[in-house]
Tab-separated table of C-alpha atoms in Angstrom:
chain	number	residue	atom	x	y	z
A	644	UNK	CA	-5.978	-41.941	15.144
A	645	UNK	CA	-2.465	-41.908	14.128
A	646	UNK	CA	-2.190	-38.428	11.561
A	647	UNK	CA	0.933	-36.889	10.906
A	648	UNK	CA	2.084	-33.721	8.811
A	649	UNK	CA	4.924	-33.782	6.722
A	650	UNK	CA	6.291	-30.270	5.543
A	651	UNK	CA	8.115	-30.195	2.688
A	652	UNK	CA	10.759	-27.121	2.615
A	653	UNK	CA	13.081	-28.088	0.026
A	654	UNK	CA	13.596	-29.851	-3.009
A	655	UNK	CA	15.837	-32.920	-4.026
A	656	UNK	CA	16.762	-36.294	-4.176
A	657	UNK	CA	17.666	-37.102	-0.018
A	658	UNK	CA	14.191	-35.117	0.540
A	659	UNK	CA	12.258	-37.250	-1.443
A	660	UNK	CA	14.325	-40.629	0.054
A	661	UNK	CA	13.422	-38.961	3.783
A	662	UNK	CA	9.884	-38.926	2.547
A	663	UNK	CA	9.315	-42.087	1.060
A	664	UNK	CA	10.944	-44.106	3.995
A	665	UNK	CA	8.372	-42.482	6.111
A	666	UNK	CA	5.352	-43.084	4.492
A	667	UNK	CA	6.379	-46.876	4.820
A	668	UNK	CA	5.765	-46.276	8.172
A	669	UNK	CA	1.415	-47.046	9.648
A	670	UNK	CA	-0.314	-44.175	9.715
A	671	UNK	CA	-3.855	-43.392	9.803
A	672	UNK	CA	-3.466	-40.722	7.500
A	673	UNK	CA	-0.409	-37.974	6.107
A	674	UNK	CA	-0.884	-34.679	5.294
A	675	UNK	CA	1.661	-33.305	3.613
A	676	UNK	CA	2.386	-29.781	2.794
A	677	UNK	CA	4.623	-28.271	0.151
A	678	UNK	CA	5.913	-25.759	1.531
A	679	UNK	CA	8.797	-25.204	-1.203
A	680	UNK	CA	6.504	-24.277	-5.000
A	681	UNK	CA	7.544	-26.639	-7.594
A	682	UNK	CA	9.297	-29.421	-5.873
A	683	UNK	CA	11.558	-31.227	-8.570
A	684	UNK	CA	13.940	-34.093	-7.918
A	685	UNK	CA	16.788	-36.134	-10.131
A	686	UNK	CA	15.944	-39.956	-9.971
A	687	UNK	CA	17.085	-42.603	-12.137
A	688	UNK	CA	18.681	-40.460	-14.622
A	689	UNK	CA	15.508	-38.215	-14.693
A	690	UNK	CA	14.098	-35.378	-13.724
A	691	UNK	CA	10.485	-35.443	-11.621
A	692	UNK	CA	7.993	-33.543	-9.590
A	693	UNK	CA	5.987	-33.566	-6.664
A	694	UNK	CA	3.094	-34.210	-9.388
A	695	UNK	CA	4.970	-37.642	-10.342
A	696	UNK	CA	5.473	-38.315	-6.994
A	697	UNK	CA	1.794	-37.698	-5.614
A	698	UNK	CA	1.129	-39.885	-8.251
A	699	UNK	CA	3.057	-43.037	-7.589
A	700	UNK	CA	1.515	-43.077	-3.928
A	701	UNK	CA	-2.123	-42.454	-4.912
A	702	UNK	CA	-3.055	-45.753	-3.275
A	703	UNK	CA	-1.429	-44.089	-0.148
A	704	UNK	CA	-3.930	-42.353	2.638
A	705	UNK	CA	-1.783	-38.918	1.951
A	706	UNK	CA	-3.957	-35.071	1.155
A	707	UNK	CA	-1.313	-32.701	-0.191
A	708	UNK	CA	-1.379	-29.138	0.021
A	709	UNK	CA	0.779	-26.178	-0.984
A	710	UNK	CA	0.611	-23.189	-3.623
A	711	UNK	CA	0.872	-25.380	-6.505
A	712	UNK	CA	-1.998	-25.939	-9.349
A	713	UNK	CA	-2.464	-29.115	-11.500
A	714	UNK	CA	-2.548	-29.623	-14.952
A	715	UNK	CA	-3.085	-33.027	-15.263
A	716	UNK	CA	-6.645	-34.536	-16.438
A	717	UNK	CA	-6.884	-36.757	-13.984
A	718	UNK	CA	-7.794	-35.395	-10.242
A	719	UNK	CA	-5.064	-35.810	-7.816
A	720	UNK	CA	-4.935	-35.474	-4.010
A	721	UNK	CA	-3.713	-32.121	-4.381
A	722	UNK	CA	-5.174	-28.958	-2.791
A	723	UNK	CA	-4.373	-25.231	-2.887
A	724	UNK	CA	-3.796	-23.021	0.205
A	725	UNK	CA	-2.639	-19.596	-0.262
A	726	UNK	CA	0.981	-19.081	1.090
A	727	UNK	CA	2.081	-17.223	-1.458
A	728	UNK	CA	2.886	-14.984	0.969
A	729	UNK	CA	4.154	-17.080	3.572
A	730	UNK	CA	3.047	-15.210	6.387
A	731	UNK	CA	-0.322	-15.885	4.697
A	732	UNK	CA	-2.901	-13.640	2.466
A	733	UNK	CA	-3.276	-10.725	4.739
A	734	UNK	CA	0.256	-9.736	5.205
A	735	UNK	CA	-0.384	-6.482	3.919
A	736	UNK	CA	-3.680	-6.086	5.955
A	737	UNK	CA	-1.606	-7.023	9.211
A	738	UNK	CA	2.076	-6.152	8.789
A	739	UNK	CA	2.983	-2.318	9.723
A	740	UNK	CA	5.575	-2.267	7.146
A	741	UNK	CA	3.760	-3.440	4.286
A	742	UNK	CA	0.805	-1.413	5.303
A	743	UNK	CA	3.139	1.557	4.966
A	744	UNK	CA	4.656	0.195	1.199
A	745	UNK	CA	1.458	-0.260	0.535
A	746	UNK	CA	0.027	3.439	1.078
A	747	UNK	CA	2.764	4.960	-0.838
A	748	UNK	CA	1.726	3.517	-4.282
A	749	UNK	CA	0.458	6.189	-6.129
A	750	UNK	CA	-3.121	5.358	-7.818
A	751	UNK	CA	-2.736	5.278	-11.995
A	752	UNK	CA	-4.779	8.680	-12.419
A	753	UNK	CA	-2.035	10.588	-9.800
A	754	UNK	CA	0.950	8.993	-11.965
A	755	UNK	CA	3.087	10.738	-14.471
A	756	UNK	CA	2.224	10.053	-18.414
A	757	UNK	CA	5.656	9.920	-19.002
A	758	UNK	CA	6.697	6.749	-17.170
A	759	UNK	CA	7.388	3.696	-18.111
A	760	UNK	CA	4.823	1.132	-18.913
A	761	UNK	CA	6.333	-2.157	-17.311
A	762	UNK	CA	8.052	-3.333	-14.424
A	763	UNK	CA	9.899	-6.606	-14.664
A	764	UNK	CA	12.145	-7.309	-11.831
A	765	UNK	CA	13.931	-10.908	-12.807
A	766	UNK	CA	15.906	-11.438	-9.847
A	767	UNK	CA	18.498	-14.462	-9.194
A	768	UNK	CA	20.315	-15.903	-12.253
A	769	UNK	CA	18.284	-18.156	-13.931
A	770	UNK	CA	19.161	-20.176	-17.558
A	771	UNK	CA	15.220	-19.546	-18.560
A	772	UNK	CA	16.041	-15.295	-16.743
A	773	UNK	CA	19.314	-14.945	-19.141
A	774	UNK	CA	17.157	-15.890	-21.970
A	775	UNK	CA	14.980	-13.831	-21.712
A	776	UNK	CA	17.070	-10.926	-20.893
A	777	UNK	CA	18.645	-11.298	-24.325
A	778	UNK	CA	15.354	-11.683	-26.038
A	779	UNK	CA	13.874	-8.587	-24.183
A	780	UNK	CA	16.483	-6.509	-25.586
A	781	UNK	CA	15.579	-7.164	-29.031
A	782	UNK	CA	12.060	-6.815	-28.912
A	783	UNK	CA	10.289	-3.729	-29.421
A	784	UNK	CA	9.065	-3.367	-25.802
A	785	UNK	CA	11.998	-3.169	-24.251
A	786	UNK	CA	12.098	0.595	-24.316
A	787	UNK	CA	9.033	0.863	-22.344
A	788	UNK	CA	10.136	-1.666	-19.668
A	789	UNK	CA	11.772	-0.740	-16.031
A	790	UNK	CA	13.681	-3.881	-16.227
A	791	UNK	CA	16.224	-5.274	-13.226
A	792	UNK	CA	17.842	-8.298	-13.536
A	793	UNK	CA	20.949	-8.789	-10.087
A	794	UNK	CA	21.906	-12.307	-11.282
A	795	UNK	CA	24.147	-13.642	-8.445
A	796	UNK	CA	25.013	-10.131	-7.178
A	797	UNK	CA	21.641	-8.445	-4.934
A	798	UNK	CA	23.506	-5.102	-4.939
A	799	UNK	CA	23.347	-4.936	-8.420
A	800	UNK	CA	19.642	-4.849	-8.630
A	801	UNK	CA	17.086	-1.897	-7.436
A	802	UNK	CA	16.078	-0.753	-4.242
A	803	UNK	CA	14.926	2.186	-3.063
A	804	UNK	CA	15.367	3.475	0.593
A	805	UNK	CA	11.985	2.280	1.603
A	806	UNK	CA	12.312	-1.504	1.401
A	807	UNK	CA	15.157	-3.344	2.781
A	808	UNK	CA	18.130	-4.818	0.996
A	809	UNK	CA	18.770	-8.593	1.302
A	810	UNK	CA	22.562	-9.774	1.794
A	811	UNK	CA	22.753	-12.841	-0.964
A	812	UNK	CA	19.206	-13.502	-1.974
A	813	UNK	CA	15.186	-11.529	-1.950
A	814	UNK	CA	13.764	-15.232	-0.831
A	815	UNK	CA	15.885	-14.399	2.972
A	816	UNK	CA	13.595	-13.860	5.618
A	817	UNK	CA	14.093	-10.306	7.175
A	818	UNK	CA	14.067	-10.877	10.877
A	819	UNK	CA	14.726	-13.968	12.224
A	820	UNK	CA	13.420	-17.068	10.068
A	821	UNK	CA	11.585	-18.515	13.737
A	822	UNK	CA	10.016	-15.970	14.735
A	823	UNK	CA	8.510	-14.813	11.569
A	824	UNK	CA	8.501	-15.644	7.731
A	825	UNK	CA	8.562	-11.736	6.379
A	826	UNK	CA	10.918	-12.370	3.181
A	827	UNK	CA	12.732	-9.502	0.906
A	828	UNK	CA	10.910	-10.543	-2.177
A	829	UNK	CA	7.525	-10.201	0.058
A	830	UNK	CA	8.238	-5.775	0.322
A	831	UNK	CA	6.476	-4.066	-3.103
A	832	UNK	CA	8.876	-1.315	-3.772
A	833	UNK	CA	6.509	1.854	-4.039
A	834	UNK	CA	9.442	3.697	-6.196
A	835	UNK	CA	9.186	0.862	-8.408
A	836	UNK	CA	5.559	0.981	-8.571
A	837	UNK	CA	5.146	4.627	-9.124
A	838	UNK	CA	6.859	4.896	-12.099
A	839	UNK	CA	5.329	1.996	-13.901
A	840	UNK	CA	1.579	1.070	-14.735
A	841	UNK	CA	1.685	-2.658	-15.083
A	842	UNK	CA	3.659	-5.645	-13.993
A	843	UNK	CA	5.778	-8.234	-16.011
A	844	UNK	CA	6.763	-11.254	-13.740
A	845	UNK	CA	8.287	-14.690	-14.125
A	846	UNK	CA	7.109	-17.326	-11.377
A	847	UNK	CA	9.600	-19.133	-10.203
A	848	UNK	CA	8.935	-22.885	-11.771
A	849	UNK	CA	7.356	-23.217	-15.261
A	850	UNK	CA	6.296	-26.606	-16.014
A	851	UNK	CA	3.888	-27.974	-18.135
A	852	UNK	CA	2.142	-30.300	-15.461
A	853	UNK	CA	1.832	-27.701	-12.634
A	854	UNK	CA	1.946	-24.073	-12.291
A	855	UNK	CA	3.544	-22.583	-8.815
A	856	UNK	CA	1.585	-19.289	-7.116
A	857	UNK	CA	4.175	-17.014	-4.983
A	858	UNK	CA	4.481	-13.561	-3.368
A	859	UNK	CA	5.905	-12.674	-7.517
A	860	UNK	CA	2.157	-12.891	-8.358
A	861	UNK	CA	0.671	-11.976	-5.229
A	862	UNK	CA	2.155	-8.474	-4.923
A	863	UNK	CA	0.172	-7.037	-8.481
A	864	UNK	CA	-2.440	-8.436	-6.539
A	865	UNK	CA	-2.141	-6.730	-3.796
A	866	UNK	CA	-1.654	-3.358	-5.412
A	867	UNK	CA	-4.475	-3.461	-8.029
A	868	UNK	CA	-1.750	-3.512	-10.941
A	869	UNK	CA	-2.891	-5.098	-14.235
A	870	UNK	CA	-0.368	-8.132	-15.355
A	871	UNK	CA	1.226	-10.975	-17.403
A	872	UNK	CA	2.661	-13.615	-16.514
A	873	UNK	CA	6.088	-15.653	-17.856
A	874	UNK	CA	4.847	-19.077	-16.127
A	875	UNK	CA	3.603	-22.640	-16.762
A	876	UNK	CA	1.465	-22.849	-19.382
A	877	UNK	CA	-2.197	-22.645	-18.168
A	878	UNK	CA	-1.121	-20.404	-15.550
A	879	UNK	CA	-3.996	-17.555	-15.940
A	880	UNK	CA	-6.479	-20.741	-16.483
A	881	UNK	CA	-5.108	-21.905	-12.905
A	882	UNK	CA	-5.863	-18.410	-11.733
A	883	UNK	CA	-8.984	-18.544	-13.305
A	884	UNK	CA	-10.109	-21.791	-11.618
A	885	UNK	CA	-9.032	-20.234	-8.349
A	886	UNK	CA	-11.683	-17.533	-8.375
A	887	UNK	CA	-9.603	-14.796	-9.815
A	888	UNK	CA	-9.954	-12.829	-12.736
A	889	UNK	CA	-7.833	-12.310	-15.502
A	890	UNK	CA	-7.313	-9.368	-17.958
A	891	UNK	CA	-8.209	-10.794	-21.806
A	892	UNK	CA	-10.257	-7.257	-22.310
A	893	UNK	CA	-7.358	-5.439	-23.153
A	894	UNK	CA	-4.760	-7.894	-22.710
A	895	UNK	CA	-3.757	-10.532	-25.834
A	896	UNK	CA	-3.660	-13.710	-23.072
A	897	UNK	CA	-3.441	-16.166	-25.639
A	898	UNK	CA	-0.044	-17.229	-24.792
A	899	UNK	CA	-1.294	-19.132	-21.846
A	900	UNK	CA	-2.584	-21.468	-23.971
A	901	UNK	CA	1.328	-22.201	-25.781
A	902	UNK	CA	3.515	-24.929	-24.530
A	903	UNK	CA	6.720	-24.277	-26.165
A	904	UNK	CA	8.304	-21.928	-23.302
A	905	UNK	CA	10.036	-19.908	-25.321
A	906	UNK	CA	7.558	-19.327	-27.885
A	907	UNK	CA	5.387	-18.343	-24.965
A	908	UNK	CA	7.627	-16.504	-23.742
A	909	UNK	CA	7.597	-14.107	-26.870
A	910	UNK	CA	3.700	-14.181	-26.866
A	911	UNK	CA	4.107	-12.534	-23.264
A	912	UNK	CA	6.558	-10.011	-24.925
A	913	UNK	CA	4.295	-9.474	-28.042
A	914	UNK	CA	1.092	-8.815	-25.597
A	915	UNK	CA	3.172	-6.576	-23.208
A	916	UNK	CA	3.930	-4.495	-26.341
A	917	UNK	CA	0.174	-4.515	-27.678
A	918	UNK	CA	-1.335	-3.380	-24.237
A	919	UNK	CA	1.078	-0.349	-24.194
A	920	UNK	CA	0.087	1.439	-26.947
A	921	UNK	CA	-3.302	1.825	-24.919
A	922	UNK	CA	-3.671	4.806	-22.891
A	923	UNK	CA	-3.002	3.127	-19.092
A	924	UNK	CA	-5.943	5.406	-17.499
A	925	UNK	CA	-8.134	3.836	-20.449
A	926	UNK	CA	-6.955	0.114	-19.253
A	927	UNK	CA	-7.416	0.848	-15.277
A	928	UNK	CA	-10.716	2.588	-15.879
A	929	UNK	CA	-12.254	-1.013	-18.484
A	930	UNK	CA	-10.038	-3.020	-15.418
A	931	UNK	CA	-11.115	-1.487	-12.191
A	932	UNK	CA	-13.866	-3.954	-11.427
A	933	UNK	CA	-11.755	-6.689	-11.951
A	934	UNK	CA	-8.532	-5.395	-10.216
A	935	UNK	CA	-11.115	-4.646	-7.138
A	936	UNK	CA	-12.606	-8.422	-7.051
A	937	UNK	CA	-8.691	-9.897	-7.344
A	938	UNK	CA	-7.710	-7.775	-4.296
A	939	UNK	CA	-10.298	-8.709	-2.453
A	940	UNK	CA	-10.483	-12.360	-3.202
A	941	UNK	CA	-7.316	-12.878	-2.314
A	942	UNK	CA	-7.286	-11.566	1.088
A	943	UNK	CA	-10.861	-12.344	2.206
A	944	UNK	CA	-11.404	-16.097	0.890
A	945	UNK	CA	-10.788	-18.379	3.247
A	946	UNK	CA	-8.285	-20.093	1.461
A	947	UNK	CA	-6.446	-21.791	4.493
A	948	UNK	CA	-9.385	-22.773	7.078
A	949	UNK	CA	-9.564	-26.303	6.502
A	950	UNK	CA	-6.105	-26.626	6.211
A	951	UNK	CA	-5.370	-25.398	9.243
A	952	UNK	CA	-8.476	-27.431	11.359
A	953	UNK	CA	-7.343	-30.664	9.488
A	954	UNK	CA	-3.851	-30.306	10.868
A	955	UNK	CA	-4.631	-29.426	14.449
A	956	UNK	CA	-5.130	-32.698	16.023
A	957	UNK	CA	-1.621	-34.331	14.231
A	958	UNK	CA	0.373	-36.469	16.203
A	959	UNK	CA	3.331	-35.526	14.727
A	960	UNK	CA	5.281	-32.373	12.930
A	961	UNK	CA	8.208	-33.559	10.872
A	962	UNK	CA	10.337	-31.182	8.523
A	963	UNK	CA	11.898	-32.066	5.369
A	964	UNK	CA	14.681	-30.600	4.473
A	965	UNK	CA	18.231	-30.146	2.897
A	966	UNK	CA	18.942	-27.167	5.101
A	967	UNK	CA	22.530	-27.028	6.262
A	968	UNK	CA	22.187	-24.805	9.404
């Protein structure tokens, strides 16, 4: 049987070209995994996705998989492994360092009542980032927000001496990129963590046919920290569908349902504000259960079995790229 997996680790144009010239090619069957969340492409004087592709070659033999979530009606060959992580879901069951990060976050009842309510670390200059920078500002939550936004500049951002500091960019792997897949943006900063109660975070694609999963939402996770999300819309319901549980008990999640970004945007701002008038030990205590099952889910579930038997007997490993190294 002639299989073959195709790993998709960037975006664009001579990607998708590479790609499509292969799949002309026989093969008994393609597996493809998208390695890079959100793959988008210029074509024709329009924009597209790996949704709009995976549709166009439906009548092809090809299973796709990759942390990515579809919002489209109709069922597509389109699976979900967790890599949001990409040294997989038990990174910080595994890795020394994160084990260590890990320990150091203080538990909400130890923390100090005069903190701040959010974190909201925005990262790398974004058009969708600077907007809401702006709009954060102006909005009555801001006050009660530890909020870090580098741009194009890492050493402008936040980072305590426990975590490392990346040269140009948190998505760098730490050590060498072949010998392991550790990233910046993978380390939870327990500095960060113990002066906040809950987490703001923007994943890194919004679109309204998909939504993207990455270490951004994997890290609350991790450290049992109640959330919202500035995503896709239908991003909780994704999470939802996924096995996890989501936090509409004290938390106005309405805004998942709102296509308009930016007027979802403010419904993420207007339910960050709600939730901290509560008292935080209040919201951990009605969210334990809940922040317990998440945690556990994502680290137990075998999220990546088949995956990983379906691709051991392939023929052939070929990388897609636009790498220039």
């Amino acid at each position: 049987m002639n299989k073959i997996l195709i790993n998709f680790n960037s975006s664009g144009i001579e990607v998708i070209k590479k790609f499509k010239e292969l799949i002309k090619q026989k093969h008994d069957q393609i597996i493809v995994r998208l390695t890079e969340p959100g793959i988008r492409y210029f074509e024709k004087e329009k924009w597209y996705s790996f949704i709009d592709l995976i549709e166009e070659y439906q009548d092809k033999n090809i299973m796709y998989y990759g942390c990515n979530f579809s919002n489209k009606l109709i069922e597509l060959p389109l699976k979900f492994i967790n890599y949001m992580f990409h040294s997989g879901p038990d990174l910080y069951k595994k890795d020394t360092m994160c084990k260590s990060l890990l320990e150091k976050c203080l538990i909400y009842s130890k923390k100090s009542k005069n903190i701040k309510k959010w974190d909201f670390l925005l990262g790398g200059k974004t058009e969708i980032k600077d907007w809401i920078f702006e709009n954060i500002k102006l909005h009555p939550v801001y006050s009660t927000v530890f909020l870090t936004y580098y741009k194009d500049n890492v050493k402008s951002g936040y980072w305590s001496n426990l975590v490392k500091i990346p040269k140009n960019h948190t998505a760098e792997t730490i050590y060498d990129r072949f010998t392991s897949l550790l990233r910046y943006s993978d380390l939870i900063d327990p500095e960060i963590y113990n002066q906040t109660f809950f987490t703001a975070l923007i994943e890194t694609v919004q679109h309204e046919d998909f939504c993207v999963f990455t270490e951004k939402t994997a890290k609350p996770i991790i450290a049992q920290r109640p959330f919202v999300v500035f995503g896709s819309p239908g991003q909780l319901k994704a999470l939802q569908k996924l096995g996890f549980k989501t936090f509409s008990s004290v938390i106005d999640e309405s805004y998942d349902l709102e296509f308009n970004t930016k007027i979802r945007f403010k419904k993420v701002l207007d339910s960050m504000y709600e939730l901290g008038k509560q008292n935080p030990l209040d919201v951990y205590q009605k969210l334990k259960e809940i922040l317990q099952h998440n945690k556990k889910h994502f680290e137990e579930n075998n999220w990546n079995g088949n995956f990983l038997t379906l691709i051991k007997d392939c023929n052939k490993k070929i990388d897609l790229n636009n790498f220039n190294y």
